[in-house]
């Protein structure tokens, strides 16, 4: 890390917990202090020293078009001309809502919020209010933001730091959340048998992206749909990562499964803070002021965020983009796999469209237990070597690699060559 980043990080640690506003950013699990970033463009980031990195974090998912896409920047600056926040309804909100309802198969009505966390928190509250039940089922290693009900055996930073649950969440509330192994319908059947009439919702990342990428096995999502339907339980797809990422309509479109509620975030904000939750009209119409389930937000539907999201989704309307992203992603991940084989390092790659991850193991990674059983310690020297070669990966083995439209073959070829060097040193 450069001198300026080091100075800033020291100061930041005095007045911001860990020096960061989101824990994984601090780089503790890989033992590397984070470079401070000054600007971004396309697939690149620049740190305080002006060092340029190839970015595979993409702001943890939102930047599917790459940084500073001209149409997104234009939309934000056009919106800026008219002010930054009104706290009143706008046409921009309606446009983005329309776009989401038209694109995400199960969503008939949608409410904008300011983050993925707010989206899952609100969807869980709505499910509880609608069913008049208190318990929820989630899956180990899935991350649904830091709302109290889902922060049990969670992925992302919780997986990175090996934290099973967080102090500050009342045990009485945590008790209402059952966490089960991802991909285990049997576990779900058992839990439903025991607690069925008390369970409001099953919430799942249809493609898990917060314990590294883990794909649903054939029949898993279909099975969840069936079990929940039979037992009056709502099925919530947390598509905060997968929405507009694995296909425009998210994983539900890819696998052709209709959840009752869907959570969105990341891409739909085009790099500004946005989340949304939506779904069946009979459920969504229970939200205030139509219904009495309360949820609100001072900055919800913020005009700049709506403009950035809309510009992004307008570009993603062109389905050919997903073909291009798929080709790019196949090129990168098959190249990484070949490089590892050539270097004599065992890796398993899990990938869905332009999100994927590599695990240091020979066994399939199908759930949180198998993800944690990989040789995660090998990720540390790999990460360090890649960073030294100015490839910016997530500072944790339990996160996804994201590819944007701005990643071209030449850049990815360079990445693969660097990865080969890094693998050889392991
Ligand atoms: C990132 C993420 C969230 C939380 O979104 P924030 O905007 O960080 O609050 C929720 N669910 C999933 C699947 C995510 O990846």
mmCIF file of N, CA and C and ligand atoms in Angstrom, residues 60 114-118 120 143-146 205 210 238-241 265-266 274, ligand 1:
data_model
loop_
_atom_site.group_PDB
_atom_site.id
_atom_site.type_symbol
_atom_site.label_atom_id
_atom_site.label_comp_id
_atom_site.label_asym_id
_atom_site.label_seq_id
_atom_site.Cartn_x
_atom_site.Cartn_y
_atom_site.Cartn_z
ATOM 1 N N UNK A 60 -18.725 -4.385 -5.483
ATOM 2 C CA UNK A 60 -19.416 -5.555 -4.926
ATOM 3 C C UNK A 60 -20.670 -5.919 -5.728
ATOM 4 N N UNK A 114 -33.337 2.213 0.122
ATOM 5 C CA UNK A 114 -32.008 2.786 -0.121
ATOM 6 C C UNK A 114 -30.848 1.804 -0.096
ATOM 7 N N UNK A 115 -31.144 0.535 0.232
ATOM 8 C CA UNK A 115 -30.065 -0.456 0.245
ATOM 9 C C UNK A 115 -30.683 -1.847 0.181
ATOM 10 N N UNK A 116 -29.840 -2.823 -0.098
ATOM 11 C CA UNK A 116 -30.296 -4.210 -0.102
ATOM 12 C C UNK A 116 -30.762 -4.640 1.282
ATOM 13 N N UNK A 117 -30.076 -4.149 2.299
ATOM 14 C CA UNK A 117 -30.452 -4.470 3.677
ATOM 15 C C UNK A 117 -31.885 -4.028 3.966
ATOM 16 N N UNK A 118 -32.182 -2.809 3.570
ATOM 17 C CA UNK A 118 -33.542 -2.306 3.773
ATOM 18 C C UNK A 118 -34.553 -3.144 3.005
ATOM 19 N N UNK A 120 -34.405 -6.405 2.218
ATOM 20 C CA UNK A 120 -34.670 -7.702 2.863
ATOM 21 C C UNK A 120 -35.391 -7.501 4.194
ATOM 22 N N UNK A 143 -26.264 -14.310 2.563
ATOM 23 C CA UNK A 143 -26.221 -13.015 3.229
ATOM 24 C C UNK A 143 -27.379 -12.170 2.706
ATOM 25 N N UNK A 144 -28.113 -11.612 3.627
ATOM 26 C CA UNK A 144 -29.254 -10.793 3.218
ATOM 27 C C UNK A 144 -29.136 -9.379 3.773
ATOM 28 N N UNK A 145 -27.920 -8.873 3.818
ATOM 29 C CA UNK A 145 -27.710 -7.580 4.432
ATOM 30 C C UNK A 145 -27.665 -7.752 5.938
ATOM 31 N N UNK A 146 -27.530 -6.634 6.651
ATOM 32 C CA UNK A 146 -27.275 -6.771 8.090
ATOM 33 C C UNK A 146 -28.528 -6.573 8.920
ATOM 34 N N UNK A 205 -30.870 -16.663 -1.372
ATOM 35 C CA UNK A 205 -30.203 -16.157 -2.563
ATOM 36 C C UNK A 205 -30.313 -17.292 -3.584
ATOM 37 N N UNK A 210 -22.461 -14.924 -1.588
ATOM 38 C CA UNK A 210 -21.787 -14.370 -0.410
ATOM 39 C C UNK A 210 -21.039 -15.393 0.423
ATOM 40 N N UNK A 238 -33.844 -13.329 -2.628
ATOM 41 C CA UNK A 238 -32.958 -12.190 -2.459
ATOM 42 C C UNK A 238 -32.088 -12.108 -3.707
ATOM 43 N N UNK A 239 -32.524 -11.258 -4.630
ATOM 44 C CA UNK A 239 -31.803 -11.111 -5.906
ATOM 45 C C UNK A 239 -31.028 -9.792 -5.930
ATOM 46 N N UNK A 240 -30.549 -9.388 -4.764
ATOM 47 C CA UNK A 240 -29.795 -8.135 -4.690
ATOM 48 C C UNK A 240 -28.545 -8.218 -5.582
ATOM 49 N N UNK A 241 -27.911 -9.383 -5.627
ATOM 50 C CA UNK A 241 -26.782 -9.556 -6.563
ATOM 51 C C UNK A 241 -27.269 -10.034 -7.934
ATOM 52 N N UNK A 265 -31.282 -4.718 -5.452
ATOM 53 C CA UNK A 265 -30.369 -3.683 -4.975
ATOM 54 C C UNK A 265 -29.233 -3.582 -5.981
ATOM 55 N N UNK A 266 -28.054 -3.204 -5.514
ATOM 56 C CA UNK A 266 -26.851 -3.188 -6.348
ATOM 57 C C UNK A 266 -27.098 -2.650 -7.771
ATOM 58 N N UNK A 274 -29.397 2.265 -3.743
ATOM 59 C CA UNK A 274 -30.790 1.893 -4.012
ATOM 60 C C UNK A 274 -31.035 0.440 -3.622
HETATM 61 C C1 LIG B 1 -25.172 -6.965 -0.883
HETATM 62 C C2 LIG B 1 -26.300 -7.837 -0.522
HETATM 63 C C3 LIG B 1 -27.309 -7.431 0.355
HETATM 64 C C4 LIG B 1 -27.225 -6.154 1.127
HETATM 65 O O1 LIG B 1 -27.250 -5.031 0.337
HETATM 66 P P1 LIG B 1 -26.666 -3.662 0.955
HETATM 67 O O2 LIG B 1 -26.977 -2.656 -0.111
HETATM 68 O O3 LIG B 1 -25.212 -3.897 1.182
HETATM 69 O O4 LIG B 1 -27.396 -3.404 2.212
HETATM 70 C C5 LIG B 1 -28.389 -8.255 0.546
HETATM 71 N N1 LIG B 1 -28.481 -9.425 -0.083
HETATM 72 C C6 LIG B 1 -27.532 -9.862 -0.926
HETATM 73 C C7 LIG B 1 -27.693 -11.171 -1.611
HETATM 74 C C8 LIG B 1 -26.394 -9.091 -1.151
HETATM 75 O O5 LIG B 1 -25.421 -9.547 -1.917
#
